[in-house]
Amino acid sequence: MADHPIVQKIRRAGIKHGTHGIHNLCCELRRPDRAPYLSDGELHEALSACGVRLAEDELRELCAALGAREGVAVDELVDALCGGLSRTRKTVVEKAFASLDGRGVGFVDAAELRAAHRAEQNPLVRVGRKTAADAHEEVFAALDRDGSGRVTREEFTAYYAGVSASVDSDELFAQVVEASWGPGGEAADSACGGWQGASFPEFQSVAKTGRSPAKLHCYMAFAIDGERPEAVVFELLPGKAPLACENFRALCTGERGTGVSGQPLHYKGLSIHRIRSAFCLQGGDVARDNGKGSDSIYGKKFEDESFVVEHDAPGVLTSANSGPNSNCSQFCIMLKAAPYLNGKNVAFGRVVKNLDFVHRMGKCGSDSGVPVRKITIVDCGQC
């Protein structure tokens, strides 16, 4: 069940909200006032409360997969979202909790946990994307959601089951847990060596695909006015912008089915709807194919995650947007350097094969941006 495409979509939505996002989602599903089985409407309400939007057909498919006579089994859905802790990871978590629960009573006072928590070792804190105070409060908002002032072994384990769903490597998972609750000084610095100085999301595959986080390649075959198509190959940089890269890759393969717009999440058959010959090519509107639609594998829009990759040369692949945190399926291929887009658009790759053909397509543009020739993506996928 953990590999079901709708479950993976919900998991990705949780990961977007940080390493505790899935845990918070699971807590919302297991709220004390909710029954062990949810109706379709109750499930929709719980998911919506955590920012997860499913199309009606996706919700029906999920309910059919999880449904029992009484309704959707909450425990089964939570287990699928977390994927469960492997034996290796469970041992790491149990060891960490045992070191905190010196009395062996199965719970730890929240005040004691707060004193032991080393928020400065949070990966996002170490790279300057979050303050230690914010990281500290976020962790305890997740661990002590009921405000009881204590955290049980089960709550501690459930929290790290949610964290586990967004971390690919067993080694990195152990480093994150041990650095958060382990000793200070050199021991902690050594434990954090796997991610020190790096952006934490580069260790996540977002959808837990198991792919290498370094680089991957996708292709698009473009046809101008129905002429013989030519393929352009893109190198994506998931280590720099994992959400944007996974979105583009999955839209090239078409593996995610239908989006919230009701249209296929697939670039194949779409057009390049805007061309400014001295600027860029723009396409990929899976919702309306005219630049006015918005959809993605994460929902209608998703957030800006990184501005590390610069718009420094022709061939840079970047996200089209309508303002901050409005990324969707639409992309731009730069025809020249555009440094004024740095810090505004999330660039996530570049053309590595057939840039000459990209410039040829660029000549099909106009001052208004309306193409003078029809350019179609006749095929696309992952190399």
PDB file of C-alpha atoms in Angstrom, residues 11-226:
ATOM      1  CA  ARG A  11       3.554  11.690   1.206  1.00  0.00           C
ATOM      2  CA  ARG A  12       5.150  14.219  -1.146  1.00  0.00           C
ATOM      3  CA  ALA A  13       2.733  16.878   0.073  1.00  0.00           C
ATOM      4  CA  GLY A  14       3.760  16.096   3.652  1.00  0.00           C
ATOM      5  CA  ILE A  15       7.459  16.248   2.809  1.00  0.00           C
ATOM      6  CA  LYS A  16       6.971  19.746   1.356  1.00  0.00           C
ATOM      7  CA  HIS A  17       6.228  20.955   4.891  1.00  0.00           C
ATOM      8  CA  GLY A  18       9.486  19.637   6.324  1.00  0.00           C
ATOM      9  CA  THR A  19      10.695  16.494   8.034  1.00  0.00           C
ATOM     10  CA  HIS A  20       7.844  16.645  10.583  1.00  0.00           C
ATOM     11  CA  GLY A  21       5.157  17.297   7.951  1.00  0.00           C
ATOM     12  CA  ILE A  22       4.125  13.671   7.581  1.00  0.00           C
ATOM     13  CA  HIS A  23       3.965  13.259  11.339  1.00  0.00           C
ATOM     14  CA  ASN A  24       1.630  16.250  11.615  1.00  0.00           C
ATOM     15  CA  LEU A  25      -0.535  14.849   8.837  1.00  0.00           C
ATOM     16  CA  CYS A  26      -0.764  11.512  10.620  1.00  0.00           C
ATOM     17  CA  CYS A  27      -1.682  13.274  13.874  1.00  0.00           C
ATOM     18  CA  GLU A  28      -4.467  15.114  12.059  1.00  0.00           C
ATOM     19  CA  LEU A  29      -5.809  11.794  10.766  1.00  0.00           C
ATOM     20  CA  ARG A  30      -5.633  10.329  14.270  1.00  0.00           C
ATOM     21  CA  ARG A  31      -7.181  13.277  16.085  1.00  0.00           C
ATOM     22  CA  PRO A  32      -8.971  12.089  19.260  1.00  0.00           C
ATOM     23  CA  ASP A  33     -12.341  13.223  17.923  1.00  0.00           C
ATOM     24  CA  ARG A  34     -11.979  11.115  14.784  1.00  0.00           C
ATOM     25  CA  ALA A  35     -13.188   7.532  14.545  1.00  0.00           C
ATOM     26  CA  PRO A  36     -10.848   4.657  13.535  1.00  0.00           C
ATOM     27  CA  TYR A  37     -12.636   4.633  10.196  1.00  0.00           C
ATOM     28  CA  LEU A  38     -13.334   7.764   8.143  1.00  0.00           C
ATOM     29  CA  SER A  39     -15.959   8.458   5.532  1.00  0.00           C
ATOM     30  CA  ASP A  40     -14.888   9.883   2.169  1.00  0.00           C
ATOM     31  CA  GLY A  41     -15.890  13.354   3.349  1.00  0.00           C
ATOM     32  CA  GLU A  42     -14.034  13.058   6.653  1.00  0.00           C
ATOM     33  CA  LEU A  43     -10.889  11.882   4.865  1.00  0.00           C
ATOM     34  CA  HIS A  44     -11.124  14.818   2.460  1.00  0.00           C
ATOM     35  CA  GLU A  45     -11.510  17.205   5.422  1.00  0.00           C
ATOM     36  CA  ALA A  46      -8.492  15.749   7.246  1.00  0.00           C
ATOM     37  CA  LEU A  47      -6.254  15.902   4.173  1.00  0.00           C
ATOM     38  CA  SER A  48      -7.391  19.430   3.289  1.00  0.00           C
ATOM     39  CA  ALA A  49      -6.579  20.606   6.825  1.00  0.00           C
ATOM     40  CA  CYS A  50      -2.940  19.718   6.108  1.00  0.00           C
ATOM     41  CA  GLY A  51      -2.864  21.296   2.656  1.00  0.00           C
ATOM     42  CA  VAL A  52      -3.276  18.044   0.711  1.00  0.00           C
ATOM     43  CA  ARG A  53      -5.570  18.394  -2.280  1.00  0.00           C
ATOM     44  CA  LEU A  54      -6.817  15.330  -4.111  1.00  0.00           C
ATOM     45  CA  ALA A  55      -9.012  15.285  -7.193  1.00  0.00           C
ATOM     46  CA  GLU A  56     -12.356  13.523  -6.759  1.00  0.00           C
ATOM     47  CA  ASP A  57     -11.243  10.504  -8.787  1.00  0.00           C
ATOM     48  CA  GLU A  58      -8.023  10.257  -6.719  1.00  0.00           C
ATOM     49  CA  LEU A  59     -10.012  10.356  -3.486  1.00  0.00           C
ATOM     50  CA  ARG A  60     -12.342   7.633  -4.773  1.00  0.00           C
ATOM     51  CA  GLU A  61      -9.378   5.496  -5.812  1.00  0.00           C
ATOM     52  CA  LEU A  62      -7.722   5.887  -2.414  1.00  0.00           C
ATOM     53  CA  CYS A  63     -10.958   5.088  -0.583  1.00  0.00           C
ATOM     54  CA  ALA A  64     -11.451   2.004  -2.718  1.00  0.00           C
ATOM     55  CA  ALA A  65      -7.927   0.814  -1.940  1.00  0.00           C
ATOM     56  CA  LEU A  66      -8.219   1.437   1.805  1.00  0.00           C
ATOM     57  CA  GLY A  67     -11.923   1.084   2.290  1.00  0.00           C
ATOM     58  CA  ALA A  68     -13.610  -1.394   4.577  1.00  0.00           C
ATOM     59  CA  ARG A  69     -17.300  -1.723   5.286  1.00  0.00           C
ATOM     60  CA  GLU A  70     -16.955   0.814   8.088  1.00  0.00           C
ATOM     61  CA  GLY A  71     -15.000   3.329   5.969  1.00  0.00           C
ATOM     62  CA  VAL A  72     -11.341   4.181   5.362  1.00  0.00           C
ATOM     63  CA  ALA A  73      -9.067   2.562   7.956  1.00  0.00           C
ATOM     64  CA  VAL A  74      -7.010   5.374   9.526  1.00  0.00           C
ATOM     65  CA  ASP A  75      -4.307   3.084  10.923  1.00  0.00           C
ATOM     66  CA  GLU A  76      -3.747   1.470   7.531  1.00  0.00           C
ATOM     67  CA  LEU A  77      -3.424   4.849   5.817  1.00  0.00           C
ATOM     68  CA  VAL A  78      -1.030   6.160   8.486  1.00  0.00           C
ATOM     69  CA  ASP A  79       1.137   3.038   8.222  1.00  0.00           C
ATOM     70  CA  ALA A  80       1.220   3.438   4.434  1.00  0.00           C
ATOM     71  CA  LEU A  81       2.178   7.126   4.663  1.00  0.00           C
ATOM     72  CA  CYS A  82       4.967   6.490   7.139  1.00  0.00           C
ATOM     73  CA  GLY A  83       6.074   3.356   5.347  1.00  0.00           C
ATOM     74  CA  GLY A  84       6.867   1.964   8.777  1.00  0.00           C
ATOM     75  CA  LEU A  85      10.299   2.054  10.383  1.00  0.00           C
ATOM     76  CA  SER A  86      12.699  -0.580   9.127  1.00  0.00           C
ATOM     77  CA  ARG A  87      14.378  -2.726  11.765  1.00  0.00           C
ATOM     78  CA  THR A  88      17.583  -0.697  11.383  1.00  0.00           C
ATOM     79  CA  ARG A  89      15.843   2.661  11.834  1.00  0.00           C
ATOM     80  CA  LYS A  90      13.630   1.424  14.647  1.00  0.00           C
ATOM     81  CA  THR A  91      16.753   0.357  16.546  1.00  0.00           C
ATOM     82  CA  VAL A  92      18.202   3.859  16.138  1.00  0.00           C
ATOM     83  CA  VAL A  93      15.009   5.473  17.458  1.00  0.00           C
ATOM     84  CA  GLU A  94      14.672   3.038  20.371  1.00  0.00           C
ATOM     85  CA  LYS A  95      18.276   3.654  21.364  1.00  0.00           C
ATOM     86  CA  ALA A  96      17.752   7.426  21.288  1.00  0.00           C
ATOM     87  CA  PHE A  97      14.599   7.213  23.397  1.00  0.00           C
ATOM     88  CA  ALA A  98      16.212   4.842  25.898  1.00  0.00           C
ATOM     89  CA  SER A  99      19.036   7.348  26.414  1.00  0.00           C
ATOM     90  CA  LEU A 100      16.419   9.975  27.286  1.00  0.00           C
ATOM     91  CA  ASP A 101      14.135   7.744  29.366  1.00  0.00           C
ATOM     92  CA  GLY A 102      16.624   7.086  32.159  1.00  0.00           C
ATOM     93  CA  ARG A 103      13.915   5.809  34.499  1.00  0.00           C
ATOM     94  CA  GLY A 104      12.628   3.304  31.956  1.00  0.00           C
ATOM     95  CA  VAL A 105       8.993   4.356  32.430  1.00  0.00           C
ATOM     96  CA  GLY A 106       8.104   4.699  28.736  1.00  0.00           C
ATOM     97  CA  PHE A 107       7.744   8.469  28.673  1.00  0.00           C
ATOM     98  CA  VAL A 108       9.883  11.574  29.114  1.00  0.00           C
ATOM     99  CA  ASP A 109       8.842  14.966  30.460  1.00  0.00           C
ATOM    100  CA  ALA A 110       8.682  17.489  27.631  1.00  0.00           C
ATOM    101  CA  ALA A 111      10.818  19.877  29.682  1.00  0.00           C
ATOM    102  CA  GLU A 112      13.571  17.251  29.905  1.00  0.00           C
ATOM    103  CA  LEU A 113      13.361  16.621  26.169  1.00  0.00           C
ATOM    104  CA  ARG A 114      13.608  20.324  25.471  1.00  0.00           C
ATOM    105  CA  ALA A 115      16.777  20.528  27.525  1.00  0.00           C
ATOM    106  CA  ALA A 116      18.285  17.555  25.687  1.00  0.00           C
ATOM    107  CA  HIS A 117      17.279  18.589  22.175  1.00  0.00           C
ATOM    108  CA  ARG A 118      20.154  19.954  20.071  1.00  0.00           C
ATOM    109  CA  ALA A 119      18.249  22.164  17.612  1.00  0.00           C
ATOM    110  CA  GLU A 120      21.486  23.693  16.335  1.00  0.00           C
ATOM    111  CA  GLN A 121      22.239  20.361  14.653  1.00  0.00           C
ATOM    112  CA  ASN A 122      19.071  20.472  12.529  1.00  0.00           C
ATOM    113  CA  PRO A 123      20.202  20.265   8.875  1.00  0.00           C
ATOM    114  CA  LEU A 124      18.257  23.373   7.854  1.00  0.00           C
ATOM    115  CA  VAL A 125      19.726  25.312  10.776  1.00  0.00           C
ATOM    116  CA  ARG A 126      23.247  24.322   9.809  1.00  0.00           C
ATOM    117  CA  VAL A 127      22.797  25.691   6.293  1.00  0.00           C
ATOM    118  CA  GLY A 128      21.166  28.919   7.513  1.00  0.00           C
ATOM    119  CA  ARG A 129      17.644  28.250   6.247  1.00  0.00           C
ATOM    120  CA  LYS A 130      16.070  28.138   9.705  1.00  0.00           C
ATOM    121  CA  THR A 131      16.905  29.411  13.171  1.00  0.00           C
ATOM    122  CA  ALA A 132      17.627  26.987  16.003  1.00  0.00           C
ATOM    123  CA  ALA A 133      14.726  28.475  17.975  1.00  0.00           C
ATOM    124  CA  ASP A 134      12.268  27.850  15.137  1.00  0.00           C
ATOM    125  CA  ALA A 135      13.536  24.297  14.615  1.00  0.00           C
ATOM    126  CA  HIS A 136      13.268  23.632  18.351  1.00  0.00           C
ATOM    127  CA  GLU A 137       9.656  24.820  18.543  1.00  0.00           C
ATOM    128  CA  GLU A 138       8.613  22.926  15.410  1.00  0.00           C
ATOM    129  CA  VAL A 139       9.924  19.642  16.790  1.00  0.00           C
ATOM    130  CA  PHE A 140       8.087  20.048  20.089  1.00  0.00           C
ATOM    131  CA  ALA A 141       4.903  21.218  18.424  1.00  0.00           C
ATOM    132  CA  ALA A 142       4.995  17.848  16.659  1.00  0.00           C
ATOM    133  CA  LEU A 143       6.121  15.719  19.629  1.00  0.00           C
ATOM    134  CA  ASP A 144       3.815  17.220  22.267  1.00  0.00           C
ATOM    135  CA  ARG A 145       0.764  17.996  20.145  1.00  0.00           C
ATOM    136  CA  ASP A 146      -1.690  17.231  22.937  1.00  0.00           C
ATOM    137  CA  GLY A 147       0.045  19.604  25.353  1.00  0.00           C
ATOM    138  CA  SER A 148       0.268  16.926  28.050  1.00  0.00           C
ATOM    139  CA  GLY A 149       3.799  17.945  28.982  1.00  0.00           C
ATOM    140  CA  ARG A 150       5.241  14.508  28.315  1.00  0.00           C
ATOM    141  CA  VAL A 151       6.207  12.459  25.281  1.00  0.00           C
ATOM    142  CA  THR A 152       5.657   8.702  25.226  1.00  0.00           C
ATOM    143  CA  ARG A 153       7.847   6.124  23.523  1.00  0.00           C
ATOM    144  CA  GLU A 154       5.047   5.587  20.988  1.00  0.00           C
ATOM    145  CA  GLU A 155       4.788   9.308  20.198  1.00  0.00           C
ATOM    146  CA  PHE A 156       8.560   9.570  19.826  1.00  0.00           C
ATOM    147  CA  THR A 157       8.604   6.559  17.476  1.00  0.00           C
ATOM    148  CA  ALA A 158       5.636   7.843  15.460  1.00  0.00           C
ATOM    149  CA  TYR A 159       7.358  11.202  15.013  1.00  0.00           C
ATOM    150  CA  TYR A 160      10.461   9.565  13.596  1.00  0.00           C
ATOM    151  CA  ALA A 161       8.382   7.302  11.386  1.00  0.00           C
ATOM    152  CA  GLY A 162       7.194  10.506   9.746  1.00  0.00           C
ATOM    153  CA  VAL A 163      10.755  11.826   9.503  1.00  0.00           C
ATOM    154  CA  SER A 164      11.868   8.498   8.053  1.00  0.00           C
ATOM    155  CA  ALA A 165       9.420   8.836   5.175  1.00  0.00           C
ATOM    156  CA  SER A 166      11.368  11.862   3.907  1.00  0.00           C
ATOM    157  CA  VAL A 167      14.928  10.573   4.359  1.00  0.00           C
ATOM    158  CA  ASP A 168      16.307   8.066   1.892  1.00  0.00           C
ATOM    159  CA  SER A 169      19.473   6.771   3.516  1.00  0.00           C
ATOM    160  CA  ASP A 170      19.623   4.687   6.716  1.00  0.00           C
ATOM    161  CA  GLU A 171      22.975   6.296   7.451  1.00  0.00           C
ATOM    162  CA  LEU A 172      21.604   9.813   7.131  1.00  0.00           C
ATOM    163  CA  PHE A 173      18.544   8.913   9.219  1.00  0.00           C
ATOM    164  CA  ALA A 174      20.807   7.675  12.015  1.00  0.00           C
ATOM    165  CA  GLN A 175      22.904  10.845  11.774  1.00  0.00           C
ATOM    166  CA  VAL A 176      19.829  13.066  12.046  1.00  0.00           C
ATOM    167  CA  VAL A 177      18.469  11.229  15.108  1.00  0.00           C
ATOM    168  CA  GLU A 178      21.807  10.915  16.889  1.00  0.00           C
ATOM    169  CA  ALA A 179      22.782  14.530  16.228  1.00  0.00           C
ATOM    170  CA  SER A 180      19.434  15.765  17.595  1.00  0.00           C
ATOM    171  CA  TRP A 181      19.656  13.903  20.905  1.00  0.00           C
ATOM    172  CA  GLY A 182      23.278  12.825  21.174  1.00  0.00           C
ATOM    173  CA  PRO A 183      26.226  14.437  22.923  1.00  0.00           C
ATOM    174  CA  GLY A 184      27.553  17.839  21.957  1.00  0.00           C
ATOM    175  CA  GLY A 185      31.018  18.806  20.800  1.00  0.00           C
ATOM    176  CA  GLU A 186      33.115  16.756  18.417  1.00  0.00           C
ATOM    177  CA  ALA A 187      30.900  13.676  18.626  1.00  0.00           C
ATOM    178  CA  ALA A 188      27.913  15.585  17.274  1.00  0.00           C
ATOM    179  CA  ASP A 189      29.962  17.287  14.583  1.00  0.00           C
ATOM    180  CA  SER A 190      31.180  13.877  13.445  1.00  0.00           C
ATOM    181  CA  ALA A 191      27.656  12.492  13.397  1.00  0.00           C
ATOM    182  CA  CYS A 192      26.542  15.415  11.256  1.00  0.00           C
ATOM    183  CA  GLY A 193      29.316  14.997   8.730  1.00  0.00           C
ATOM    184  CA  GLY A 194      26.976  13.430   6.179  1.00  0.00           C
ATOM    185  CA  TRP A 195      25.065  16.643   5.675  1.00  0.00           C
ATOM    186  CA  GLN A 196      27.190  19.416   7.129  1.00  0.00           C
ATOM    187  CA  GLY A 197      27.340  22.344   4.721  1.00  0.00           C
ATOM    188  CA  ALA A 198      24.785  20.831   2.354  1.00  0.00           C
ATOM    189  CA  SER A 199      21.116  21.496   1.687  1.00  0.00           C
ATOM    190  CA  PHE A 200      19.105  18.822   3.492  1.00  0.00           C
ATOM    191  CA  PRO A 201      16.569  18.206   0.675  1.00  0.00           C
ATOM    192  CA  GLU A 202      19.340  16.910  -1.577  1.00  0.00           C
ATOM    193  CA  PHE A 203      19.308  13.750   0.547  1.00  0.00           C
ATOM    194  CA  GLN A 204      15.595  13.270  -0.117  1.00  0.00           C
ATOM    195  CA  SER A 205      14.219  11.753  -3.288  1.00  0.00           C
ATOM    196  CA  VAL A 206      10.916  13.490  -2.490  1.00  0.00           C
ATOM    197  CA  ALA A 207       8.849  10.543  -3.647  1.00  0.00           C
ATOM    198  CA  LYS A 208      11.283   8.018  -2.129  1.00  0.00           C
ATOM    199  CA  THR A 209      12.150   6.781  -5.594  1.00  0.00           C
ATOM    200  CA  GLY A 210      15.634   5.637  -4.656  1.00  0.00           C
ATOM    201  CA  ARG A 211      17.219   7.584  -7.509  1.00  0.00           C
ATOM    202  CA  SER A 212      20.606   9.184  -7.138  1.00  0.00           C
ATOM    203  CA  PRO A 213      20.270  12.722  -5.753  1.00  0.00           C
ATOM    204  CA  ALA A 214      23.204  14.050  -7.771  1.00  0.00           C
ATOM    205  CA  LYS A 215      21.969  14.458 -11.351  1.00  0.00           C
ATOM    206  CA  LEU A 216      19.464  12.896 -13.712  1.00  0.00           C
ATOM    207  CA  HIS A 217      18.522  13.419 -17.340  1.00  0.00           C
ATOM    208  CA  CYS A 218      15.259  13.859 -19.198  1.00  0.00           C
ATOM    209  CA  TYR A 219      14.526  14.428 -22.868  1.00  0.00           C
ATOM    210  CA  MET A 220      11.896  16.134 -24.963  1.00  0.00           C
ATOM    211  CA  ALA A 221      11.363  15.611 -28.683  1.00  0.00           C
ATOM    212  CA  PHE A 222      10.058  18.819 -30.275  1.00  0.00           C
ATOM    213  CA  ALA A 223       8.424  19.118 -33.717  1.00  0.00           C
ATOM    214  CA  ILE A 224       8.124  22.467 -35.528  1.00  0.00           C
ATOM    215  CA  ASP A 225       4.939  22.576 -37.628  1.00  0.00           C
ATOM    216  CA  GLY A 226       4.844  18.792 -37.767  1.00  0.00           C
TER     217      GLY A 226
END
